[in-house]
Each structure stands twice: as C-alpha cells, then as structure tokens.
Amino acid sequence: VKTKHPLFSDPAVRQAINILIDRASVEKFIYGRTGTATANFLNNPERYRSKATKFEFNIEKANQILDAAGWKRGSGGIREKDGKQLKFVFQTAINAPRQKTQAIIKQACQKAGIEVELKSVVGSVFFSSDVNNPDTYPHFYCDAQMYNTTMPQPDPQIFMNQYTSWQVANKENKWQGRNITRWRSKEYDALYRQSEQELDAVKRAAMYIKLNDMVVGDNYVQPLLA
C-alpha cells in the first residue's frame, strides 16, 4: 500500500457513512424478497453468520460523528477538514436496482454534508476482465463502489479469501486477484491460514465469524444485502 485515502483513512468518515446507508429501505422498496438487509459479509450457512454485528440508519448521529471529528460545513454545506472537502465518487454497474440504491445513499449523505458523485458503468465493461480498461471493478479507480459477490460453494473458505493480502487485485496479476477492495490485515491473513487447516467444525465456524467481523468492523467494507 503506497497511499492512504484522503477521506476514508479517517475512521469517523467510515463510521458516518455506515449509518447513512438505509439498508432497511433498500430491502423494502428495491429488492423485496430477493435481498435481506445485513451488516455481515458472510451470511450463510447460518452457523457461519455473526450475531455480533448490527446496522442502523441515523442521519443525526452521522452528523454528530463528523462534527466531533472536526469535519465542519463549508461552502454549499459540504464538510471540510484540513483543506479537504468531504466528497467522493461512488460507482457501480448500470442496473436499475443499483442506481436506485446509489440515489438513496447519496440523498442521506447530502443531509450529513457529504457530496457524492454517482458513476454508472455498463455492466459488460464493469465486470469484464479487460486489463487495459480502467472502468472495470477490479481496477477500482474511484473512491467507493458497489457490486454483488457470489458464494457458489456451501463452505465459506474460498468466499473469504477475498480479503487475504495475496489476493489483492493489482497490475502485476493483471487485475485478476479476488481482493478487489485491497483491504489488508496481517491478523486476517494469519487466521485465514489457520482456518484452512482446522478440522474441528465448531472452532472453524468461529474462525470464519471472526474473519467476517474483522472485515466489516472498521467499516472499509459496507455490506448491504444478502
């Protein structure tokens, strides 16, 4: 990692955005029975689902968090700190439910003094493996992005390797690594390696629950729906 994000490296910003996502409304008004609001990245099978996480939607609380962290409202109501405005680009593939979800998140962020620029990429481009196209989601050339990741296996081992350091998508592996977010943790890597060798089913499940909690705990990854 050569750089830090000018906004998201501040944990207060990540915490605020987490509670500015109205997951319940996204489930109720957009996805219905096809998506269940969740605070977990790993949701099934049930024995691997963490009960330690929760989500909430609270614009007032988000404003309080940002105020306390020194992000003051400037021109046009956009928050500023150390010469940086709280504005970011949020991309996803062109798909009606995703654009509606983007709009819900943008509207809430505006009420907290955060400006969000929405970007929509044609699905065939966004999900392609074109090494030279900067708009593919493995390149992740923006501030935040949204997409669905599937777990075809009944066991989470392969699914959870998406946050190991050796899976980071980069130029060297032609953007084919499964860690699209490029989130990294030595503790996560070590526990993941340990889970690969654990034969006790109960201990192994506990490990995957902890891996989930590590990923979502610092709010770099924001689960929406399962």
Short mmCIF file of C-alpha atoms in Angstrom, two decimals:
data_model
loop_
_atom_site.label_atom_id
_atom_site.label_comp_id
_atom_site.label_asym_id
_atom_site.label_seq_id
_atom_site.Cartn_x
_atom_site.Cartn_y
_atom_site.Cartn_z
CA VAL A 1 0.00 0.00 0.00
CA LYS A 2 1.58 3.23 -1.19
CA THR A 3 -1.09 5.75 -0.27
CA LYS A 4 -3.91 6.41 2.16
CA HIS A 5 -7.34 7.57 1.06
CA PRO A 6 -7.66 11.28 1.90
CA LEU A 7 -11.16 10.79 3.35
CA PHE A 8 -11.73 7.14 4.21
CA SER A 9 -8.49 6.85 6.19
CA ASP A 10 -10.43 8.77 8.85
CA PRO A 11 -12.45 6.15 10.79
CA ALA A 12 -15.08 8.77 11.66
CA VAL A 13 -15.93 9.19 7.98
CA ARG A 14 -16.32 5.43 7.55
CA GLN A 15 -18.48 5.21 10.67
CA ALA A 16 -20.70 8.03 9.45
CA ILE A 17 -21.19 6.53 6.01
CA ASN A 18 -22.04 3.18 7.59
CA ILE A 19 -25.07 4.68 9.36
CA LEU A 20 -26.01 6.80 6.36
CA ILE A 21 -26.86 3.66 4.39
CA ASP A 22 -30.58 2.96 4.77
CA ARG A 23 -30.35 -0.81 4.31
CA ALA A 24 -33.89 -1.45 5.52
CA SER A 25 -35.35 0.86 2.86
CA VAL A 26 -33.15 -0.66 0.14
CA GLU A 27 -34.52 -4.07 1.09
CA LYS A 28 -38.15 -2.94 1.43
CA PHE A 29 -38.51 -0.67 -1.59
CA ILE A 30 -35.98 -2.03 -4.09
CA TYR A 31 -35.09 -5.67 -3.61
CA GLY A 32 -38.02 -7.06 -1.64
CA ARG A 33 -37.78 -10.81 -1.05
CA THR A 34 -34.69 -11.09 -3.25
CA GLY A 35 -32.42 -9.29 -0.77
CA THR A 36 -32.19 -9.22 3.01
CA ALA A 37 -30.56 -6.23 4.70
CA THR A 38 -27.43 -7.26 6.58
CA ALA A 39 -24.36 -6.00 8.42
CA ASN A 40 -22.42 -9.16 7.57
CA PHE A 41 -20.29 -10.00 4.57
CA LEU A 42 -20.61 -13.73 5.32
CA ASN A 43 -24.30 -14.57 5.79
CA ASN A 44 -24.75 -18.26 5.03
CA PRO A 45 -24.79 -21.08 6.03
CA GLU A 46 -26.28 -19.84 9.28
CA ARG A 47 -23.63 -21.42 11.53
CA TYR A 48 -21.10 -19.02 9.97
CA ARG A 49 -23.27 -15.91 10.42
CA SER A 50 -22.04 -13.46 13.06
CA LYS A 51 -24.50 -12.34 15.72
CA ALA A 52 -22.13 -9.63 16.97
CA THR A 53 -22.88 -7.20 14.17
CA LYS A 54 -25.80 -4.86 13.62
CA PHE A 55 -26.76 -1.98 11.36
CA GLU A 56 -28.65 1.25 11.87
CA PHE A 57 -29.72 4.28 9.87
CA ASN A 58 -29.23 7.54 11.72
CA ILE A 59 -28.52 10.81 9.90
CA GLU A 60 -28.42 12.84 13.13
CA LYS A 61 -25.83 10.52 14.67
CA ALA A 62 -23.73 10.63 11.50
CA ASN A 63 -23.69 14.42 11.71
CA GLN A 64 -22.60 14.24 15.33
CA ILE A 65 -19.75 11.84 14.48
CA LEU A 66 -18.47 14.13 11.73
CA ASP A 67 -18.80 17.23 13.92
CA ALA A 68 -16.79 15.58 16.67
CA ALA A 69 -14.10 14.54 14.19
CA GLY A 70 -13.62 18.13 13.04
CA TRP A 71 -15.37 17.96 9.68
CA LYS A 72 -17.03 21.39 9.53
CA ARG A 73 -19.60 22.51 6.98
CA GLY A 74 -18.13 24.88 4.42
CA SER A 75 -19.35 26.45 1.21
CA GLY A 76 -22.53 24.88 -0.11
CA GLY A 77 -22.91 22.87 3.08
CA ILE A 78 -20.14 20.41 2.17
CA ARG A 79 -17.94 19.44 5.11
CA GLU A 80 -14.25 20.28 5.09
CA LYS A 81 -11.18 19.43 7.15
CA ASP A 82 -7.50 20.25 6.64
CA GLY A 83 -8.27 21.74 3.24
CA LYS A 84 -10.09 18.63 2.00
CA GLN A 85 -13.77 18.55 1.11
CA LEU A 86 -15.86 15.55 2.07
CA LYS A 87 -16.82 14.48 -1.46
CA PHE A 88 -16.23 11.22 -3.27
CA VAL A 89 -17.05 9.24 -6.43
CA PHE A 90 -19.31 6.20 -5.98
CA GLN A 91 -19.52 3.79 -8.91
CA THR A 92 -21.42 0.66 -9.84
CA ALA A 93 -22.72 -1.16 -12.92
CA ILE A 94 -25.74 0.11 -14.84
CA ASN A 95 -28.65 -1.78 -13.32
CA ALA A 96 -31.95 -0.23 -12.13
CA PRO A 97 -31.84 -1.52 -8.52
CA ARG A 98 -28.22 -0.42 -8.15
CA GLN A 99 -28.91 3.09 -9.43
CA LYS A 100 -31.84 3.39 -7.01
CA THR A 101 -29.61 2.22 -4.16
CA GLN A 102 -26.96 4.76 -5.15
CA ALA A 103 -29.60 7.50 -5.05
CA ILE A 104 -30.77 6.53 -1.55
CA ILE A 105 -27.19 6.59 -0.23
CA LYS A 106 -26.40 9.90 -1.96
CA GLN A 107 -29.50 11.58 -0.54
CA ALA A 108 -28.65 10.57 3.03
CA CYS A 109 -25.03 11.62 2.63
CA GLN A 110 -26.11 15.06 1.42
CA LYS A 111 -28.03 15.55 4.65
CA ALA A 112 -24.78 14.94 6.53
CA GLY A 113 -22.72 17.36 4.45
CA ILE A 114 -21.13 14.72 2.21
CA GLU A 115 -21.18 15.22 -1.55
CA VAL A 116 -21.39 12.02 -3.59
CA GLU A 117 -20.78 11.91 -7.33
CA LEU A 118 -22.53 8.89 -8.84
CA LYS A 119 -20.88 6.98 -11.66
CA SER A 120 -22.56 4.18 -13.62
CA VAL A 121 -20.60 1.84 -15.89
CA VAL A 122 -22.08 -0.51 -18.49
CA GLY A 123 -22.19 -3.97 -16.92
CA SER A 124 -20.29 -5.66 -19.74
CA VAL A 125 -17.43 -3.23 -19.09
CA PHE A 126 -17.65 -3.06 -15.28
CA PHE A 127 -17.45 -6.85 -14.88
CA SER A 128 -15.06 -7.54 -17.76
CA SER A 129 -11.50 -8.83 -17.40
CA ASP A 130 -10.09 -6.21 -19.75
CA VAL A 131 -6.66 -5.43 -18.33
CA ASN A 132 -6.47 -2.07 -20.12
CA ASN A 133 -9.90 -0.71 -19.17
CA PRO A 134 -9.79 1.46 -16.02
CA ASP A 135 -13.57 1.18 -15.55
CA THR A 136 -13.57 -2.50 -14.56
CA TYR A 137 -14.38 -3.16 -10.92
CA PRO A 138 -11.07 -4.97 -10.18
CA HIS A 139 -9.23 -1.76 -11.12
CA PHE A 140 -11.38 0.12 -8.58
CA TYR A 141 -10.24 3.52 -9.87
CA CYS A 142 -12.68 5.53 -7.77
CA ASP A 143 -13.42 6.16 -4.09
CA ALA A 144 -16.23 3.68 -3.46
CA GLN A 145 -18.01 1.05 -5.49
CA MET A 146 -20.89 -1.38 -5.17
CA TYR A 147 -21.34 -4.83 -6.65
CA ASN A 148 -22.65 -8.28 -5.80
CA THR A 149 -20.23 -11.08 -4.99
CA THR A 150 -21.47 -14.66 -5.02
CA MET A 151 -20.67 -17.67 -2.88
CA PRO A 152 -21.44 -20.74 -5.01
CA GLN A 153 -19.83 -23.14 -2.54
CA PRO A 154 -21.65 -24.33 0.61
CA ASP A 155 -18.43 -23.66 2.56
CA PRO A 156 -17.00 -20.13 3.05
CA GLN A 157 -13.30 -20.92 2.63
CA ILE A 158 -12.98 -19.72 -0.96
CA PHE A 159 -15.50 -16.91 -0.43
CA MET A 160 -13.50 -15.41 2.42
CA ASN A 161 -10.17 -15.39 0.59
CA GLN A 162 -11.41 -12.11 -0.95
CA TYR A 163 -9.71 -10.22 1.88
CA THR A 164 -6.36 -12.00 2.01
CA SER A 165 -3.31 -9.95 1.06
CA TRP A 166 -2.12 -12.45 -1.56
CA GLN A 167 -5.39 -11.99 -3.47
CA VAL A 168 -5.09 -8.19 -3.86
CA ALA A 169 -6.00 -7.18 -7.42
CA ASN A 170 -3.15 -5.20 -9.00
CA LYS A 171 -1.22 -4.61 -12.19
CA GLU A 172 1.17 -7.49 -11.52
CA ASN A 173 -1.60 -10.10 -11.53
CA LYS A 174 -3.41 -8.31 -14.39
CA TRP A 175 -6.22 -7.26 -12.01
CA GLN A 176 -7.30 -10.89 -11.56
CA GLY A 177 -6.86 -11.05 -7.78
CA ARG A 178 -10.07 -11.65 -5.82
CA ASN A 179 -9.33 -8.96 -3.22
CA ILE A 180 -10.93 -6.09 -5.13
CA THR A 181 -11.09 -3.70 -2.15
CA ARG A 182 -7.38 -4.14 -1.46
CA TRP A 183 -8.15 -4.17 2.26
CA ARG A 184 -5.29 -5.89 4.09
CA SER A 185 -4.66 -7.23 7.57
CA LYS A 186 -1.85 -9.44 8.86
CA GLU A 187 -4.20 -10.73 11.55
CA TYR A 188 -6.78 -11.67 8.93
CA ASP A 189 -4.16 -13.46 6.82
CA ALA A 190 -2.92 -15.47 9.79
CA LEU A 191 -6.39 -16.51 10.93
CA TYR A 192 -7.41 -17.43 7.40
CA ARG A 193 -4.35 -19.70 7.05
CA GLN A 194 -5.24 -21.28 10.37
CA SER A 195 -8.85 -21.90 9.26
CA GLU A 196 -7.61 -23.78 6.19
CA GLN A 197 -6.14 -26.43 8.49
CA GLU A 198 -8.75 -26.54 11.25
CA LEU A 199 -10.69 -29.83 11.35
CA ASP A 200 -12.93 -29.07 14.33
CA ALA A 201 -16.19 -27.81 12.78
CA VAL A 202 -17.16 -25.60 15.73
CA LYS A 203 -13.72 -23.96 16.00
CA ARG A 204 -13.62 -23.46 12.25
CA ALA A 205 -17.02 -21.75 12.20
CA ALA A 206 -15.86 -19.44 14.98
CA MET A 207 -12.83 -18.52 12.90
CA TYR A 208 -14.93 -17.52 9.90
CA ILE A 209 -17.25 -15.48 12.10
CA LYS A 210 -14.21 -13.64 13.44
CA LEU A 211 -12.91 -13.10 9.89
CA ASN A 212 -16.25 -11.58 8.94
CA ASP A 213 -16.22 -9.31 11.99
CA MET A 214 -12.69 -8.14 11.19
CA VAL A 215 -13.66 -7.19 7.65
CA VAL A 216 -16.82 -5.26 8.48
CA GLY A 217 -15.65 -3.97 11.86
CA ASP A 218 -13.65 -0.99 10.65
CA ASN A 219 -16.25 -0.02 8.01
CA TYR A 220 -13.99 -0.13 4.95
CA VAL A 221 -16.40 -2.80 3.66
CA GLN A 222 -20.08 -1.95 3.93
CA PRO A 223 -22.40 -4.95 3.46
CA LEU A 224 -25.86 -4.04 2.16
CA LEU A 225 -27.90 -7.10 1.29
CA ALA A 226 -27.71 -10.87 1.24
#
